[in-house]
Amino acid sequence: MLLILNLAKIYRKFNFLLEKSKKLFYNLSMKNFEEIVEYFDELFSENPGQRDFFLKLIEENSAPSKLLSVGCGTGTFEHVISKKGCDVTGIDYVPELLESASLRRRIPGVSIRFFHMTTVEMRRFLKNGFYNIISCLNNRIASINDEILLKKFFFDCKHLLADKGSLILHLPNYLFFKREPVVYLPVAESIRAKMLSKIITSNTGEKKLFQLVETGKGRRISVVEDEPIFPITMYDINDLAKEAGFTKITYYSDFNGSEFIPESSEWLVCRLI
C-alpha cells in the first residue's frame, strides 16, 4: 500500500511539472522569439566541424541513419544533414522558429520533418528504439530547468535510441563559467547581430537566465528574461547518464574533437552511448 501511495505522489508530481513546463515553454516562445527569427540562422549557423562530426556518426549506421534533433530552431543544420541521406526529425517548442524551418525549400527525395513538441512529450509521440542519433545543441538543454524533467529527458532519449545509438549534447562548460553571482556565457555572434547571455544567482541559490540579441544598429531585443535554469555540468551528466542506462561517455571541447579540460574549456560536447 505504501508503495502505491508513493507511486501516486510521484505521478502527481510529474503531471504537475509536465503542465508547468508546457505553459512555460509555449508562453516563452510567443513573447520573445518573434523578433529574432531573422537572426537565428546567423547566430546558430552550422560549421564544418559540426557537420563533419555528425557525418562520421551517420556513417557508423546502416543507411538511412535516423536523427532526432531536440531544439532544432530554424532547421539550418537539420536540412544540411538531411541532404547527406539522413532521415531527420526536428522538434522545438517555439512555433516561430519551426515555421521558418518548415518554409525552407526541400529537395525531392530528402526525408525531413518538424514537429511542435517539448522534451516531455517525446516518448508520447515518437517511436522507441527508432533513432540512431539524438542531438540537443546550442545549450537548448538549458530550457529543461527541473531536475526531475532532466532525468526524464535522459531516460526518454535512452528509450528512443536504437541499440548503440548516441545522444549528443552541446552546452557551455559550467565548471569554467562558475563565477557567481553573475556568469557571462560565450557570445553567439554574426555580422548583423550578437546574442548576449548571463546567469544570475539569487541569495537563495536560484539561477536565472537572461538573454538578449543586440543588432548591428544598436537595437537590443530581449529573448529570455528572469528564466529559471538548471546549468548542468559534466558531473551532472555523468550521474544522469548512468541512471538512464548509458554506459559510455566521451567529452570534447568542440566538434573537432579537441580535448575537454574542465577548468579551461568554454564549451562542452559529449557523446553518450
PDB file of C-alpha atoms in Angstrom:
ATOM      1  CA  MET A   1       0.000   0.000   0.000  1.00  0.00           C
ATOM      2  CA  LEU A   2       2.837   2.389   0.888  1.00  0.00           C
ATOM      3  CA  LEU A   3       4.482   1.707  -2.474  1.00  0.00           C
ATOM      4  CA  ILE A   4       1.248   2.504  -4.313  1.00  0.00           C
ATOM      5  CA  LEU A   5       0.875   5.782  -2.395  1.00  0.00           C
ATOM      6  CA  ASN A   6       4.466   6.769  -3.195  1.00  0.00           C
ATOM      7  CA  LEU A   7       3.992   5.979  -6.870  1.00  0.00           C
ATOM      8  CA  ALA A   8       0.806   8.053  -6.883  1.00  0.00           C
ATOM      9  CA  LYS A   9       2.680  11.014  -5.366  1.00  0.00           C
ATOM     10  CA  ILE A  10       5.424  10.724  -7.991  1.00  0.00           C
ATOM     11  CA  TYR A  11       2.824  10.534 -10.751  1.00  0.00           C
ATOM     12  CA  ARG A  12       1.019  13.662  -9.474  1.00  0.00           C
ATOM     13  CA  LYS A  13       4.349  15.494  -9.157  1.00  0.00           C
ATOM     14  CA  PHE A  14       5.321  14.564 -12.708  1.00  0.00           C
ATOM     15  CA  ASN A  15       1.992  15.665 -14.182  1.00  0.00           C
ATOM     16  CA  PHE A  16       2.226  18.977 -12.324  1.00  0.00           C
ATOM     17  CA  LEU A  17       5.699  19.568 -13.761  1.00  0.00           C
ATOM     18  CA  LEU A  18       4.530  18.470 -17.200  1.00  0.00           C
ATOM     19  CA  GLU A  19       1.750  21.053 -17.325  1.00  0.00           C
ATOM     20  CA  LYS A  20       4.022  23.700 -15.797  1.00  0.00           C
ATOM     21  CA  SER A  21       6.715  23.064 -18.397  1.00  0.00           C
ATOM     22  CA  LYS A  22       4.250  23.237 -21.297  1.00  0.00           C
ATOM     23  CA  LYS A  23       2.935  26.612 -20.140  1.00  0.00           C
ATOM     24  CA  LEU A  24       6.472  27.848 -19.571  1.00  0.00           C
ATOM     25  CA  PHE A  25       7.760  26.743 -22.993  1.00  0.00           C
ATOM     26  CA  TYR A  26       4.808  27.907 -25.057  1.00  0.00           C
ATOM     27  CA  ASN A  27       4.338  31.264 -23.297  1.00  0.00           C
ATOM     28  CA  LEU A  28       8.048  31.960 -23.583  1.00  0.00           C
ATOM     29  CA  SER A  29       8.096  31.292 -27.304  1.00  0.00           C
ATOM     30  CA  MET A  30       5.163  33.571 -28.134  1.00  0.00           C
ATOM     31  CA  LYS A  31       6.544  36.508 -26.162  1.00  0.00           C
ATOM     32  CA  ASN A  32      10.219  36.505 -27.027  1.00  0.00           C
ATOM     33  CA  PHE A  33      11.171  34.779 -30.261  1.00  0.00           C
ATOM     34  CA  GLU A  34       9.128  36.517 -32.964  1.00  0.00           C
ATOM     35  CA  GLU A  35      11.615  39.344 -33.422  1.00  0.00           C
ATOM     36  CA  ILE A  36      14.814  37.274 -33.591  1.00  0.00           C
ATOM     37  CA  VAL A  37      13.847  34.633 -36.154  1.00  0.00           C
ATOM     38  CA  GLU A  38      15.647  36.544 -38.921  1.00  0.00           C
ATOM     39  CA  TYR A  39      18.896  36.458 -36.912  1.00  0.00           C
ATOM     40  CA  PHE A  40      18.666  32.864 -35.684  1.00  0.00           C
ATOM     41  CA  ASP A  41      20.324  31.231 -38.712  1.00  0.00           C
ATOM     42  CA  GLU A  42      23.266  33.612 -38.448  1.00  0.00           C
ATOM     43  CA  LEU A  43      23.767  33.229 -34.708  1.00  0.00           C
ATOM     44  CA  PHE A  44      23.496  29.433 -34.745  1.00  0.00           C
ATOM     45  CA  SER A  45      24.790  28.553 -38.182  1.00  0.00           C
ATOM     46  CA  GLU A  46      26.266  25.124 -38.855  1.00  0.00           C
ATOM     47  CA  ASN A  47      30.025  24.943 -39.178  1.00  0.00           C
ATOM     48  CA  PRO A  48      32.325  22.445 -40.954  1.00  0.00           C
ATOM     49  CA  GLY A  49      33.472  20.865 -37.675  1.00  0.00           C
ATOM     50  CA  GLN A  50      29.902  20.261 -36.537  1.00  0.00           C
ATOM     51  CA  ARG A  51      28.868  18.913 -39.934  1.00  0.00           C
ATOM     52  CA  ASP A  52      31.834  16.527 -40.157  1.00  0.00           C
ATOM     53  CA  PHE A  53      31.270  15.344 -36.578  1.00  0.00           C
ATOM     54  CA  PHE A  54      27.728  14.255 -37.398  1.00  0.00           C
ATOM     55  CA  LEU A  55      28.619  12.825 -40.800  1.00  0.00           C
ATOM     56  CA  LYS A  56      31.051  10.457 -39.063  1.00  0.00           C
ATOM     57  CA  LEU A  57      28.270   9.378 -36.701  1.00  0.00           C
ATOM     58  CA  ILE A  58      25.922   8.824 -39.638  1.00  0.00           C
ATOM     59  CA  GLU A  59      28.492   6.613 -41.391  1.00  0.00           C
ATOM     60  CA  GLU A  60      28.540   4.299 -38.365  1.00  0.00           C
ATOM     61  CA  ASN A  61      24.947   3.263 -39.040  1.00  0.00           C
ATOM     62  CA  SER A  62      23.173   1.464 -41.850  1.00  0.00           C
ATOM     63  CA  ALA A  63      21.543   3.884 -44.301  1.00  0.00           C
ATOM     64  CA  PRO A  64      19.407   5.769 -43.767  1.00  0.00           C
ATOM     65  CA  SER A  65      20.688   6.870 -40.359  1.00  0.00           C
ATOM     66  CA  LYS A  66      17.906   8.415 -38.270  1.00  0.00           C
ATOM     67  CA  LEU A  67      18.483  11.674 -36.393  1.00  0.00           C
ATOM     68  CA  LEU A  68      16.238  13.354 -33.817  1.00  0.00           C
ATOM     69  CA  SER A  69      17.181  16.997 -33.266  1.00  0.00           C
ATOM     70  CA  VAL A  70      15.859  18.365 -29.959  1.00  0.00           C
ATOM     71  CA  GLY A  71      15.594  22.149 -30.105  1.00  0.00           C
ATOM     72  CA  CYS A  72      16.072  22.281 -33.872  1.00  0.00           C
ATOM     73  CA  GLY A  73      15.327  26.001 -34.182  1.00  0.00           C
ATOM     74  CA  THR A  74      15.031  27.128 -37.789  1.00  0.00           C
ATOM     75  CA  GLY A  75      16.386  23.801 -39.073  1.00  0.00           C
ATOM     76  CA  THR A  76      19.527  25.077 -40.828  1.00  0.00           C
ATOM     77  CA  PHE A  77      21.750  22.238 -39.631  1.00  0.00           C
ATOM     78  CA  GLU A  78      18.980  19.659 -39.977  1.00  0.00           C
ATOM     79  CA  HIS A  79      18.476  20.477 -43.661  1.00  0.00           C
ATOM     80  CA  VAL A  80      22.221  20.168 -44.296  1.00  0.00           C
ATOM     81  CA  ILE A  81      22.328  16.706 -42.684  1.00  0.00           C
ATOM     82  CA  SER A  82      19.177  15.520 -44.474  1.00  0.00           C
ATOM     83  CA  LYS A  83      20.845  16.264 -47.821  1.00  0.00           C
ATOM     84  CA  LYS A  84      23.543  13.753 -46.856  1.00  0.00           C
ATOM     85  CA  GLY A  85      20.967  10.946 -46.827  1.00  0.00           C
ATOM     86  CA  CYS A  86      19.984  11.100 -43.153  1.00  0.00           C
ATOM     87  CA  ASP A  87      16.345  10.706 -42.082  1.00  0.00           C
ATOM     88  CA  VAL A  88      15.779  13.779 -39.875  1.00  0.00           C
ATOM     89  CA  THR A  89      13.128  14.665 -37.311  1.00  0.00           C
ATOM     90  CA  GLY A  90      13.308  18.089 -35.666  1.00  0.00           C
ATOM     91  CA  ILE A  91      11.318  19.173 -32.621  1.00  0.00           C
ATOM     92  CA  ASP A  92      11.095  22.562 -30.939  1.00  0.00           C
ATOM     93  CA  TYR A  93       8.734  24.359 -28.571  1.00  0.00           C
ATOM     94  CA  VAL A  94       8.979  27.690 -30.436  1.00  0.00           C
ATOM     95  CA  PRO A  95       6.395  27.860 -33.253  1.00  0.00           C
ATOM     96  CA  GLU A  96       8.032  30.891 -34.896  1.00  0.00           C
ATOM     97  CA  LEU A  97      11.304  29.001 -35.356  1.00  0.00           C
ATOM     98  CA  LEU A  98       9.527  25.873 -36.598  1.00  0.00           C
ATOM     99  CA  GLU A  99       7.603  27.875 -39.179  1.00  0.00           C
ATOM    100  CA  SER A 100      10.898  29.141 -40.575  1.00  0.00           C
ATOM    101  CA  ALA A 101      12.274  25.582 -40.631  1.00  0.00           C
ATOM    102  CA  SER A 102       9.259  24.244 -42.488  1.00  0.00           C
ATOM    103  CA  LEU A 103       9.319  27.015 -45.101  1.00  0.00           C
ATOM    104  CA  ARG A 104      12.794  26.093 -46.318  1.00  0.00           C
ATOM    105  CA  ARG A 105      12.921  24.702 -49.827  1.00  0.00           C
ATOM    106  CA  ARG A 106      13.097  20.918 -49.736  1.00  0.00           C
ATOM    107  CA  ILE A 107      14.894  18.777 -52.276  1.00  0.00           C
ATOM    108  CA  PRO A 108      12.813  15.882 -53.689  1.00  0.00           C
ATOM    109  CA  GLY A 109      13.690  12.590 -52.033  1.00  0.00           C
ATOM    110  CA  VAL A 110      15.001  14.199 -48.836  1.00  0.00           C
ATOM    111  CA  SER A 111      13.424  12.827 -45.647  1.00  0.00           C
ATOM    112  CA  ILE A 112      12.881  15.581 -43.070  1.00  0.00           C
ATOM    113  CA  ARG A 113      10.014  16.753 -40.900  1.00  0.00           C
ATOM    114  CA  PHE A 114       9.450  19.154 -37.980  1.00  0.00           C
ATOM    115  CA  PHE A 115       7.093  18.960 -35.001  1.00  0.00           C
ATOM    116  CA  HIS A 116       5.938  21.439 -32.365  1.00  0.00           C
ATOM    117  CA  MET A 117       6.881  19.460 -29.260  1.00  0.00           C
ATOM    118  CA  THR A 118       8.622  19.797 -25.878  1.00  0.00           C
ATOM    119  CA  THR A 119      11.049  17.259 -24.452  1.00  0.00           C
ATOM    120  CA  VAL A 120       8.430  15.998 -22.011  1.00  0.00           C
ATOM    121  CA  GLU A 121       6.239  14.890 -24.940  1.00  0.00           C
ATOM    122  CA  MET A 122       8.866  12.989 -26.940  1.00  0.00           C
ATOM    123  CA  ARG A 123       8.049   9.440 -25.897  1.00  0.00           C
ATOM    124  CA  ARG A 124       4.335  10.095 -26.208  1.00  0.00           C
ATOM    125  CA  PHE A 125       4.587  10.809 -29.931  1.00  0.00           C
ATOM    126  CA  LEU A 126       7.893   9.345 -31.120  1.00  0.00           C
ATOM    127  CA  LYS A 127       8.865   5.695 -31.585  1.00  0.00           C
ATOM    128  CA  ASN A 128      11.063   3.885 -29.067  1.00  0.00           C
ATOM    129  CA  GLY A 129      14.303   2.385 -30.400  1.00  0.00           C
ATOM    130  CA  PHE A 130      13.989   4.256 -33.696  1.00  0.00           C
ATOM    131  CA  TYR A 131      16.779   6.855 -33.708  1.00  0.00           C
ATOM    132  CA  ASN A 132      20.489   6.270 -34.244  1.00  0.00           C
ATOM    133  CA  ILE A 133      21.369   9.783 -33.104  1.00  0.00           C
ATOM    134  CA  ILE A 134      19.656  12.296 -30.820  1.00  0.00           C
ATOM    135  CA  SER A 135      21.151  15.774 -30.613  1.00  0.00           C
ATOM    136  CA  CYS A 136      20.497  18.728 -28.319  1.00  0.00           C
ATOM    137  CA  LEU A 137      22.806  21.573 -29.366  1.00  0.00           C
ATOM    138  CA  ASN A 138      23.492  25.247 -28.618  1.00  0.00           C
ATOM    139  CA  ASN A 139      22.620  24.903 -24.922  1.00  0.00           C
ATOM    140  CA  ARG A 140      18.947  24.186 -25.683  1.00  0.00           C
ATOM    141  CA  ILE A 141      19.062  21.652 -22.853  1.00  0.00           C
ATOM    142  CA  ALA A 142      19.059  24.675 -20.518  1.00  0.00           C
ATOM    143  CA  SER A 143      15.303  25.051 -21.124  1.00  0.00           C
ATOM    144  CA  ILE A 144      14.800  21.879 -19.058  1.00  0.00           C
ATOM    145  CA  ASN A 145      15.043  23.644 -15.721  1.00  0.00           C
ATOM    146  CA  ASP A 146      13.790  20.980 -13.334  1.00  0.00           C
ATOM    147  CA  GLU A 147      15.849  18.050 -12.045  1.00  0.00           C
ATOM    148  CA  ILE A 148      13.000  15.551 -12.440  1.00  0.00           C
ATOM    149  CA  LEU A 149      12.379  16.637 -16.032  1.00  0.00           C
ATOM    150  CA  LEU A 150      16.121  16.390 -16.745  1.00  0.00           C
ATOM    151  CA  LYS A 151      16.095  12.798 -15.501  1.00  0.00           C
ATOM    152  CA  LYS A 152      13.076  12.131 -17.704  1.00  0.00           C
ATOM    153  CA  PHE A 153      14.876  13.646 -20.705  1.00  0.00           C
ATOM    154  CA  PHE A 154      17.873  11.303 -20.311  1.00  0.00           C
ATOM    155  CA  PHE A 155      15.629   8.268 -19.738  1.00  0.00           C
ATOM    156  CA  ASP A 156      13.444   9.137 -22.730  1.00  0.00           C
ATOM    157  CA  CYS A 157      16.447   9.645 -25.002  1.00  0.00           C
ATOM    158  CA  LYS A 158      17.812   6.256 -23.987  1.00  0.00           C
ATOM    159  CA  HIS A 159      14.493   4.598 -24.858  1.00  0.00           C
ATOM    160  CA  LEU A 160      14.126   6.455 -28.158  1.00  0.00           C
ATOM    161  CA  LEU A 161      17.616   5.464 -29.282  1.00  0.00           C
ATOM    162  CA  ALA A 162      18.284   2.294 -31.216  1.00  0.00           C
ATOM    163  CA  ASP A 163      20.874  -0.185 -29.947  1.00  0.00           C
ATOM    164  CA  LYS A 164      24.295   1.535 -29.779  1.00  0.00           C
ATOM    165  CA  GLY A 165      22.643   4.865 -30.585  1.00  0.00           C
ATOM    166  CA  SER A 166      24.253   8.144 -29.499  1.00  0.00           C
ATOM    167  CA  LEU A 167      22.981  11.166 -27.575  1.00  0.00           C
ATOM    168  CA  ILE A 168      24.979  14.299 -28.432  1.00  0.00           C
ATOM    169  CA  LEU A 169      24.877  17.305 -26.086  1.00  0.00           C
ATOM    170  CA  HIS A 170      26.422  20.711 -26.732  1.00  0.00           C
ATOM    171  CA  LEU A 171      26.437  23.357 -23.982  1.00  0.00           C
ATOM    172  CA  PRO A 172      28.683  25.793 -22.113  1.00  0.00           C
ATOM    173  CA  ASN A 173      31.128  24.241 -19.659  1.00  0.00           C
ATOM    174  CA  TYR A 174      29.601  25.487 -16.416  1.00  0.00           C
ATOM    175  CA  LEU A 175      32.634  24.285 -14.472  1.00  0.00           C
ATOM    176  CA  PHE A 176      34.571  27.038 -16.227  1.00  0.00           C
ATOM    177  CA  PHE A 177      31.748  29.589 -16.002  1.00  0.00           C
ATOM    178  CA  LYS A 178      31.238  29.108 -12.264  1.00  0.00           C
ATOM    179  CA  ARG A 179      31.691  32.664 -11.052  1.00  0.00           C
ATOM    180  CA  GLU A 180      28.798  33.996  -9.012  1.00  0.00           C
ATOM    181  CA  PRO A 181      26.558  35.885  -8.553  1.00  0.00           C
ATOM    182  CA  VAL A 182      26.802  36.772 -12.289  1.00  0.00           C
ATOM    183  CA  VAL A 183      28.108  34.444 -15.011  1.00  0.00           C
ATOM    184  CA  TYR A 184      28.561  35.690 -18.590  1.00  0.00           C
ATOM    185  CA  LEU A 185      28.313  32.867 -21.151  1.00  0.00           C
ATOM    186  CA  PRO A 186      30.019  32.699 -24.575  1.00  0.00           C
ATOM    187  CA  VAL A 187      28.661  35.224 -27.077  1.00  0.00           C
ATOM    188  CA  ALA A 188      26.954  33.961 -30.251  1.00  0.00           C
ATOM    189  CA  GLU A 189      27.857  36.497 -32.921  1.00  0.00           C
ATOM    190  CA  SER A 190      27.307  37.201 -36.618  1.00  0.00           C
ATOM    191  CA  ILE A 191      27.861  40.192 -38.905  1.00  0.00           C
ATOM    192  CA  ARG A 192      24.419  41.648 -38.163  1.00  0.00           C
ATOM    193  CA  ALA A 193      23.820  40.651 -34.543  1.00  0.00           C
ATOM    194  CA  LYS A 194      25.103  39.012 -31.393  1.00  0.00           C
ATOM    195  CA  MET A 195      23.380  37.165 -28.573  1.00  0.00           C
ATOM    196  CA  LEU A 196      24.464  38.001 -25.027  1.00  0.00           C
ATOM    197  CA  SER A 197      23.709  35.542 -22.223  1.00  0.00           C
ATOM    198  CA  LYS A 198      24.204  35.710 -18.489  1.00  0.00           C
ATOM    199  CA  ILE A 199      23.150  33.706 -15.434  1.00  0.00           C
ATOM    200  CA  ILE A 200      22.370  35.472 -12.180  1.00  0.00           C
ATOM    201  CA  THR A 201      22.332  33.553  -8.900  1.00  0.00           C
ATOM    202  CA  SER A 202      19.963  34.880  -6.235  1.00  0.00           C
ATOM    203  CA  ASN A 203      20.588  34.933  -2.483  1.00  0.00           C
ATOM    204  CA  THR A 204      18.548  31.719  -2.231  1.00  0.00           C
ATOM    205  CA  GLY A 205      20.774  29.960  -4.764  1.00  0.00           C
ATOM    206  CA  GLU A 206      18.228  30.004  -7.605  1.00  0.00           C
ATOM    207  CA  LYS A 207      19.784  30.608 -11.026  1.00  0.00           C
ATOM    208  CA  LYS A 208      18.082  32.731 -13.678  1.00  0.00           C
ATOM    209  CA  LEU A 209      18.978  33.091 -17.363  1.00  0.00           C
ATOM    210  CA  PHE A 210      18.908  36.407 -19.229  1.00  0.00           C
ATOM    211  CA  GLN A 211      19.462  36.606 -22.995  1.00  0.00           C
ATOM    212  CA  LEU A 212      19.197  39.420 -25.487  1.00  0.00           C
ATOM    213  CA  VAL A 213      20.062  39.992 -29.126  1.00  0.00           C
ATOM    214  CA  GLU A 214      21.905  43.174 -29.995  1.00  0.00           C
ATOM    215  CA  THR A 215      21.641  44.161 -33.657  1.00  0.00           C
ATOM    216  CA  GLY A 216      24.272  45.996 -35.668  1.00  0.00           C
ATOM    217  CA  LYS A 217      22.096  49.110 -35.459  1.00  0.00           C
ATOM    218  CA  GLY A 218      22.248  49.065 -31.675  1.00  0.00           C
ATOM    219  CA  ARG A 219      18.766  47.670 -31.052  1.00  0.00           C
ATOM    220  CA  ARG A 220      18.535  45.327 -28.051  1.00  0.00           C
ATOM    221  CA  ILE A 221      15.842  42.620 -28.197  1.00  0.00           C
ATOM    222  CA  SER A 222      15.076  40.653 -25.035  1.00  0.00           C
ATOM    223  CA  VAL A 223      14.888  36.913 -25.739  1.00  0.00           C
ATOM    224  CA  VAL A 224      14.834  35.372 -22.278  1.00  0.00           C
ATOM    225  CA  GLU A 225      14.436  37.286 -19.037  1.00  0.00           C
ATOM    226  CA  ASP A 226      14.469  36.054 -15.450  1.00  0.00           C
ATOM    227  CA  GLU A 227      14.160  32.445 -16.647  1.00  0.00           C
ATOM    228  CA  PRO A 228      14.921  29.644 -14.135  1.00  0.00           C
ATOM    229  CA  ILE A 229      17.791  27.474 -15.362  1.00  0.00           C
ATOM    230  CA  PHE A 230      19.494  24.252 -14.300  1.00  0.00           C
ATOM    231  CA  PRO A 231      23.114  24.623 -15.548  1.00  0.00           C
ATOM    232  CA  ILE A 232      24.309  21.020 -15.685  1.00  0.00           C
ATOM    233  CA  THR A 233      27.998  20.156 -15.540  1.00  0.00           C
ATOM    234  CA  MET A 234      29.892  17.090 -16.726  1.00  0.00           C
ATOM    235  CA  TYR A 235      29.402  15.599 -13.262  1.00  0.00           C
ATOM    236  CA  ASP A 236      25.628  16.026 -13.512  1.00  0.00           C
ATOM    237  CA  ILE A 237      25.724  14.475 -16.990  1.00  0.00           C
ATOM    238  CA  ASN A 238      27.709  11.515 -15.647  1.00  0.00           C
ATOM    239  CA  ASP A 239      25.100  10.861 -12.947  1.00  0.00           C
ATOM    240  CA  LEU A 240      22.067  11.385 -15.197  1.00  0.00           C
ATOM    241  CA  ALA A 241      23.536   9.236 -17.970  1.00  0.00           C
ATOM    242  CA  LYS A 242      24.432   6.370 -15.651  1.00  0.00           C
ATOM    243  CA  GLU A 243      20.986   6.390 -14.059  1.00  0.00           C
ATOM    244  CA  ALA A 244      19.325   6.355 -17.501  1.00  0.00           C
ATOM    245  CA  GLY A 245      21.379   3.370 -18.663  1.00  0.00           C
ATOM    246  CA  PHE A 246      24.094   4.939 -20.827  1.00  0.00           C
ATOM    247  CA  THR A 247      27.367   3.053 -20.456  1.00  0.00           C
ATOM    248  CA  LYS A 248      29.919   5.210 -22.294  1.00  0.00           C
ATOM    249  CA  ILE A 249      30.513   8.986 -22.239  1.00  0.00           C
ATOM    250  CA  THR A 250      33.109  10.875 -24.258  1.00  0.00           C
ATOM    251  CA  TYR A 251      33.788  14.592 -23.753  1.00  0.00           C
ATOM    252  CA  TYR A 252      35.253  17.133 -26.179  1.00  0.00           C
ATOM    253  CA  SER A 253      35.707  20.895 -26.051  1.00  0.00           C
ATOM    254  CA  ASP A 254      34.401  21.335 -29.619  1.00  0.00           C
ATOM    255  CA  PHE A 255      33.114  19.392 -32.625  1.00  0.00           C
ATOM    256  CA  ASN A 256      36.647  18.988 -33.937  1.00  0.00           C
ATOM    257  CA  GLY A 257      37.313  16.501 -31.140  1.00  0.00           C
ATOM    258  CA  SER A 258      39.653  18.753 -29.155  1.00  0.00           C
ATOM    259  CA  GLU A 259      40.488  17.610 -25.638  1.00  0.00           C
ATOM    260  CA  PHE A 260      37.996  18.685 -22.986  1.00  0.00           C
ATOM    261  CA  ILE A 261      39.616  20.364 -19.981  1.00  0.00           C
ATOM    262  CA  PRO A 262      37.086  21.015 -17.184  1.00  0.00           C
ATOM    263  CA  GLU A 263      38.974  24.000 -15.785  1.00  0.00           C
ATOM    264  CA  SER A 264      39.529  25.869 -19.072  1.00  0.00           C
ATOM    265  CA  SER A 265      37.243  24.684 -21.906  1.00  0.00           C
ATOM    266  CA  GLU A 266      34.453  27.159 -22.644  1.00  0.00           C
ATOM    267  CA  TRP A 267      32.217  24.618 -24.393  1.00  0.00           C
ATOM    268  CA  LEU A 268      31.341  21.010 -23.761  1.00  0.00           C
ATOM    269  CA  VAL A 269      30.414  18.473 -26.428  1.00  0.00           C
ATOM    270  CA  CYS A 270      29.636  14.987 -25.196  1.00  0.00           C
ATOM    271  CA  ARG A 271      28.614  11.710 -26.776  1.00  0.00           C
ATOM    272  CA  LEU A 272      26.614   9.241 -24.704  1.00  0.00           C
ATOM    273  CA  ILE A 273      26.127   5.643 -25.840  1.00  0.00           C
TER     274      ILE A 273
END
